[in-house]
CSV table of C-alpha atoms in Angstrom, one decimal:
chain,number,residue,atom,x,y,z
A,1,THR,CA,17.6,-0.2,17.7
A,2,PRO,CA,15.4,-3.3,18.2
A,3,GLU,CA,13.7,-1.5,21.1
A,4,ALA,CA,12.9,1.5,19.0
A,5,ILE,CA,11.5,-0.7,16.2
A,6,ASP,CA,9.4,-2.6,18.7
A,7,GLU,CA,8.0,0.6,20.3
A,8,HIS,CA,7.4,2.7,17.2
A,9,LEU,CA,6.9,0.2,14.4
A,10,GLY,CA,5.6,-2.9,16.2
A,11,LEU,CA,5.8,-6.4,15.0
A,12,TYR,CA,3.4,-7.5,12.2
A,13,GLU,CA,2.5,-10.9,10.8
A,14,TYR,CA,3.6,-12.2,7.4
A,15,ARG,CA,3.1,-15.4,5.4
A,16,PHE,CA,4.8,-17.1,2.5
A,17,SER,CA,3.3,-20.2,0.8
A,18,ARG,CA,4.3,-22.3,-2.1
A,19,LYS,CA,1.5,-24.6,-3.4
A,20,THR,CA,1.4,-26.8,-6.5
A,21,ARG,CA,-1.4,-27.2,-8.9
A,22,ASN,CA,-2.6,-30.4,-7.3
A,23,GLY,CA,-2.8,-28.7,-3.9
A,24,THR,CA,0.4,-29.9,-2.4
A,25,LEU,CA,1.7,-27.4,0.1
A,26,LEU,CA,5.5,-27.3,-0.2
A,27,CYS,CA,5.9,-24.4,2.2
A,28,ASN,CA,3.7,-22.4,4.5
A,29,LYS,CA,5.8,-20.2,6.7
A,30,ILE,CA,4.1,-17.6,9.1
A,31,TRP,CA,6.1,-15.3,11.3
A,32,ARG,CA,6.1,-12.0,13.3
A,33,ALA,CA,9.1,-9.7,12.8
A,34,CYS,CA,10.2,-6.2,12.1
A,35,LEU,CA,10.3,-5.1,8.5
A,36,TRP,CA,14.1,-5.6,8.0
A,37,SER,CA,13.9,-9.3,9.0
A,38,THR,CA,10.7,-9.7,7.0
A,39,ILE,CA,12.2,-8.5,3.7
A,40,LYS,CA,15.1,-10.9,4.1
A,41,ASN,CA,12.7,-13.8,5.0
A,42,PHE,CA,10.5,-13.2,1.9
A,43,LYS,CA,13.5,-12.9,-0.4
A,44,ASP,CA,15.2,-16.0,0.9
A,45,LEU,CA,12.0,-18.1,0.6
A,46,PHE,CA,11.3,-16.7,-2.9
A,47,SER,CA,14.9,-17.6,-4.0
A,48,GLU,CA,14.5,-21.1,-2.6
A,49,PHE,CA,11.4,-21.9,-4.8
A,50,ASN,CA,12.1,-19.7,-7.8
A,51,GLU,CA,13.8,-22.4,-10.0
A,52,GLU,CA,15.9,-21.6,-13.1
A,53,ILE,CA,14.7,-22.5,-16.6
A,54,THR,CA,16.8,-22.9,-19.7
A,55,ILE,CA,15.5,-22.7,-23.3
A,56,ASP,CA,17.3,-23.2,-26.6
A,57,PHE,CA,16.3,-20.7,-29.3
A,58,GLN,CA,18.1,-20.2,-32.7
A,59,ASP,CA,21.2,-22.1,-31.5
A,60,ASP,CA,21.5,-20.0,-28.3
A,61,ALA,CA,20.7,-21.0,-24.7
A,62,TYR,CA,18.8,-18.5,-22.6
A,63,LYS,CA,18.5,-18.9,-18.8
A,64,PHE,CA,15.8,-17.2,-16.7
A,65,LYS,CA,14.0,-17.6,-13.5
A,66,LYS,CA,10.4,-18.7,-13.1
A,67,ILE,CA,9.6,-15.2,-11.8
A,68,ASP,CA,11.8,-12.2,-12.4
A,69,SER,CA,13.5,-11.2,-9.2
A,70,VAL,CA,13.2,-7.5,-9.9
A,71,ALA,CA,9.4,-7.8,-10.5
A,72,PHE,CA,9.1,-9.7,-7.2
A,73,HIS,CA,11.1,-7.1,-5.3
A,74,GLU,CA,9.0,-4.3,-6.6
A,75,ALA,CA,5.7,-6.1,-5.9
A,76,LEU,CA,6.8,-7.0,-2.3
A,77,LEU,CA,8.1,-3.6,-1.4
A,78,ASN,CA,5.0,-2.0,-2.8
A,79,ALA,CA,2.9,-4.1,-0.5
A,80,LEU,CA,5.1,-3.4,2.6
A,81,VAL,CA,5.4,0.4,2.0
A,82,HIS,CA,1.7,1.0,1.0
A,83,ARG,CA,-0.2,-1.3,3.4
A,84,ASP,CA,-2.4,0.4,5.9
A,85,TYR,CA,-0.7,-0.2,9.3
A,86,SER,CA,-3.8,1.0,11.2
A,87,LEU,CA,-5.7,-2.2,10.0
A,88,ASP,CA,-5.4,-5.7,11.3
A,89,GLY,CA,-4.2,-8.1,8.7
A,90,ILE,CA,-1.3,-9.9,7.2
A,91,VAL,CA,0.9,-9.4,4.1
A,92,THR,CA,0.9,-12.6,2.2
A,93,VAL,CA,2.9,-14.1,-0.7
A,94,ASP,CA,1.3,-17.1,-2.4
A,95,PHE,CA,3.6,-18.7,-5.0
A,96,LEU,CA,1.5,-21.0,-7.2
A,97,ASP,CA,2.4,-23.0,-10.3
A,98,ASP,CA,0.8,-20.4,-12.7
A,99,SER,CA,0.8,-17.2,-10.7
A,100,MET,CA,2.2,-15.3,-7.7
A,101,GLN,CA,-0.3,-13.3,-5.6
A,102,ILE,CA,0.8,-10.7,-3.0
A,103,THR,CA,-1.8,-9.2,-0.7
A,104,ASN,CA,-1.7,-6.4,1.8
A,105,PRO,CA,-4.2,-4.8,4.1
A,106,GLY,CA,-5.5,-1.4,3.0
A,107,THR,CA,-7.0,0.4,0.0
A,108,PHE,CA,-5.6,2.5,-2.8
A,109,TYR,CA,-4.5,6.0,-1.6
A,110,GLY,CA,-4.2,9.5,-2.9
A,111,GLY,CA,-6.1,9.1,-6.1
A,112,VAL,CA,-4.3,5.9,-7.2
A,113,SER,CA,-6.6,3.1,-8.5
A,114,ALA,CA,-6.2,-0.3,-10.1
A,115,THR,CA,-6.6,1.2,-13.5
A,116,ASN,CA,-4.1,4.1,-13.2
A,117,ILE,CA,-1.5,2.7,-10.9
A,118,ALA,CA,1.0,2.2,-13.7
A,119,TYR,CA,1.3,5.9,-14.5
A,120,HIS,CA,-0.2,7.8,-11.6
A,121,ALA,CA,2.3,9.9,-9.6
A,122,PRO,CA,3.3,8.0,-6.5
A,123,ARG,CA,1.4,8.7,-3.3
A,124,HIS,CA,2.7,7.5,0.1
A,125,ARG,CA,0.4,6.7,3.0
A,126,ASN,CA,3.4,5.9,5.1
A,127,LYS,CA,5.8,8.8,4.1
A,128,ASN,CA,8.4,8.2,6.9
A,129,LEU,CA,8.6,4.5,6.1
A,130,ALA,CA,9.0,5.2,2.4
A,131,GLN,CA,11.8,7.7,3.3
A,132,ILE,CA,13.6,5.1,5.5
A,133,LEU,CA,13.4,2.4,2.8
A,134,LEU,CA,14.7,5.0,0.3
A,135,LEU,CA,17.7,5.7,2.4
A,136,PHE,CA,18.5,2.0,2.5
A,137,GLU,CA,18.1,1.9,-1.4
A,138,LEU,CA,15.2,-0.6,-1.2
A,139,VAL,CA,12.9,1.7,-3.0
A,140,ASP,CA,13.5,4.8,-5.2
A,141,ARG,CA,12.2,8.3,-5.2
A,142,ALA,CA,11.2,8.2,-8.9
A,143,GLY,CA,8.2,5.9,-8.3
A,144,MET,CA,9.3,3.5,-11.0
A,145,GLY,CA,8.4,0.3,-9.2
A,146,ILE,CA,5.1,-0.5,-11.0
A,147,MET,CA,6.7,0.2,-14.4
A,148,ARG,CA,9.6,-2.2,-13.5
A,149,MET,CA,7.0,-4.8,-12.6
A,150,GLY,CA,5.3,-4.4,-16.0
A,151,MET,CA,8.6,-4.4,-17.9
A,152,LYS,CA,9.9,-7.5,-16.2
A,153,SER,CA,6.6,-9.4,-16.9
A,154,LEU,CA,6.1,-8.2,-20.6
A,155,MET,CA,9.7,-9.0,-21.6
A,156,TYR,CA,8.9,-12.7,-21.0
A,157,GLY,CA,5.7,-12.5,-23.0
A,158,ARG,CA,3.6,-12.5,-19.9
A,159,ALA,CA,0.6,-10.3,-19.1
A,160,LEU,CA,0.9,-7.0,-17.1
A,161,PRO,CA,0.6,-7.5,-13.4
A,162,MET,CA,-3.1,-7.1,-12.4
A,163,PHE,CA,-4.1,-5.1,-9.3
A,164,LYS,CA,-7.4,-5.8,-7.5
A,165,GLU,CA,-9.0,-4.0,-4.5
A,166,LYS,CA,-11.7,-5.8,-2.5
A,167,ASP,CA,-13.0,-4.6,0.9
A,168,THR,CA,-9.8,-3.6,2.7
A,169,ILE,CA,-7.4,-5.9,0.8
A,170,ILE,CA,-5.2,-5.1,-2.3
A,171,THR,CA,-3.9,-8.0,-4.4
A,172,VAL,CA,-1.4,-8.0,-7.2
A,173,ILE,CA,-1.3,-11.0,-9.4
A,174,MET,CA,1.7,-11.9,-11.7
A,175,ASP,CA,1.9,-14.6,-14.3
A,176,VAL,CA,4.4,-17.3,-13.8
A,177,VAL,CA,4.3,-20.1,-16.4
A,178,TYR,CA,3.5,-18.3,-19.7
A,179,PHE,CA,6.5,-17.7,-21.8
A,180,GLN,CA,7.1,-16.5,-25.5
A,181,PRO,CA,10.6,-17.1,-26.7
A,182,HIS,CA,10.4,-14.6,-29.6
A,183,VAL,CA,9.4,-11.8,-27.2
A,184,PHE,CA,12.1,-12.7,-24.7
A,185,VAL,CA,14.9,-12.8,-27.3
A,186,VAL,CA,13.9,-9.5,-28.9
A,187,SER,CA,13.6,-7.8,-25.6
A,188,GLN,CA,17.0,-9.1,-24.4
A,189,LYS,CA,18.6,-7.8,-27.6
A,190,HIS,CA,17.2,-4.3,-27.0
A,191,ILE,CA,17.2,-4.4,-23.2
A,192,ASP,CA,18.6,-0.9,-22.8
A,193,GLU,CA,16.1,0.9,-25.0
A,194,ILE,CA,12.9,-1.1,-25.1
A,195,GLY,CA,9.9,0.5,-23.3
A,196,LEU,CA,6.6,-0.6,-21.9
A,197,ALA,CA,4.6,0.4,-25.0
A,198,ASP,CA,7.1,-1.4,-27.3
A,199,LEU,CA,6.7,-4.6,-25.2
A,200,ILE,CA,2.9,-4.4,-25.4
A,201,VAL,CA,3.1,-4.1,-29.2
A,202,LEU,CA,5.6,-6.9,-29.4
A,203,ASN,CA,3.5,-9.2,-27.2
A,204,LYS,CA,0.3,-8.6,-29.1
A,205,LEU,CA,1.9,-9.0,-32.5
A,206,ASN,CA,3.6,-12.3,-31.6
A,207,ASN,CA,2.3,-15.0,-33.9
A,208,GLU,CA,-0.2,-12.6,-35.4
A,209,GLY,CA,-0.2,-11.1,-38.9
A,210,TYR,CA,-1.6,-7.7,-37.8
A,211,VAL,CA,-3.3,-6.1,-34.8
A,212,SER,CA,-5.6,-3.1,-34.8
A,213,VAL,CA,-4.3,0.2,-33.5
A,214,LYS,CA,-7.5,0.6,-31.5
A,215,PHE,CA,-6.8,-2.6,-29.7
A,216,ILE,CA,-3.2,-1.6,-29.0
A,217,GLU,CA,-4.4,1.8,-27.7
A,218,ASN,CA,-6.7,0.2,-25.2
A,219,GLU,CA,-3.9,-2.0,-24.0
A,220,ILE,CA,-1.4,0.9,-23.6
A,221,LEU,CA,-4.0,2.9,-21.7
A,222,LYS,CA,-3.2,0.6,-18.8
A,223,VAL,CA,0.3,2.2,-18.6
A,224,SER,CA,0.0,5.6,-20.3
A,225,GLU,CA,-2.5,8.4,-20.6
A,226,ASP,CA,-1.4,9.1,-24.2
A,227,PRO,CA,-1.4,5.7,-26.1
A,228,TRP,CA,-1.3,7.2,-29.6
A,229,ARG,CA,1.9,9.0,-28.9
A,230,GLU,CA,3.4,5.8,-27.5
A,231,ILE,CA,2.4,3.9,-30.6
A,232,LEU,CA,3.8,6.5,-33.0
A,233,TYR,CA,7.2,6.4,-31.2
A,234,SER,CA,7.2,2.6,-31.1
A,235,VAL,CA,6.5,2.2,-34.8
A,236,GLU,CA,8.6,5.1,-36.1
A,237,LYS,CA,11.5,5.7,-33.7
A,238,GLY,CA,11.7,2.9,-31.1
A,239,PRO,CA,13.8,-0.3,-31.1
A,240,LEU,CA,11.0,-2.1,-33.1
A,241,LYS,CA,11.0,0.5,-35.9
A,242,ASN,CA,12.6,-1.8,-38.4
A,243,MET,CA,10.4,-4.8,-37.4
A,244,ILE,CA,6.9,-3.3,-37.5
A,245,ASP,CA,4.9,-0.7,-39.6
A,246,PHE,CA,1.4,0.7,-40.1
A,247,CYS,CA,-1.0,-0.7,-42.6
A,248,GLY,CA,-4.6,0.1,-43.4
A,249,THR,CA,-7.8,-1.3,-44.9
A,250,PRO,CA,-11.3,0.2,-45.1
A,251,ASP,CA,-11.9,-1.4,-41.7
A,252,GLY,CA,-9.2,0.7,-39.9
A,253,ILE,CA,-5.5,1.1,-39.2
A,254,PHE,CA,-3.3,-1.8,-38.1
A,255,ILE,CA,0.2,-2.6,-37.0
A,256,ARG,CA,1.9,-5.5,-38.7
A,257,PRO,CA,5.3,-7.2,-38.4
């Protein structure tokens, strides 16, 4: 009931802004509300400013949004579920021309850090809240949110979302404008089978003749504790197996298209 929410959860402050590169503020909405109204407010504002883009590639037209809606949903719910509600502060969404930044009060919890968040087992500071959102199918029990954020960024040729912790604020930053048509088309053709490691390899090879395995290993370490196993699967068994292979020189082992 509204009374129970007010008594036990309280009303917290939130902000959504949309600002252009030249500093024009198209939207700056601040409100206090319960979590249910807040999720709807954020999603409505996001949809209003998340314009559709169309590209023509190899005689086909591809439509996509400036920011993937699944990536936004996962980043937003991550901020709302994991924030530290014992701290004063505000959850903010800043939609810029070249990035989206979502901040929430708190620090990483239960051994999770900015470097291992993509593959660490989920830890919930607010277990009851997580359970409620699970019942309403806003989050899932598998802890796949961070992986979905990564997938929905890499498949457009964008960088992995970047997490930062400073003082008692956590920020996630997602690319907006960068786009690689070749990566997007290949990922769409293999949407049901392509994985995070495949997308990292695909992104790093785009417009390159070869990339060192050591470099790819360091990139995959951001999402997996066993990068060599991921690379072997990507080259030999994954959806890219007929597009890439290993090669070598006295300087090392490489992956090439």
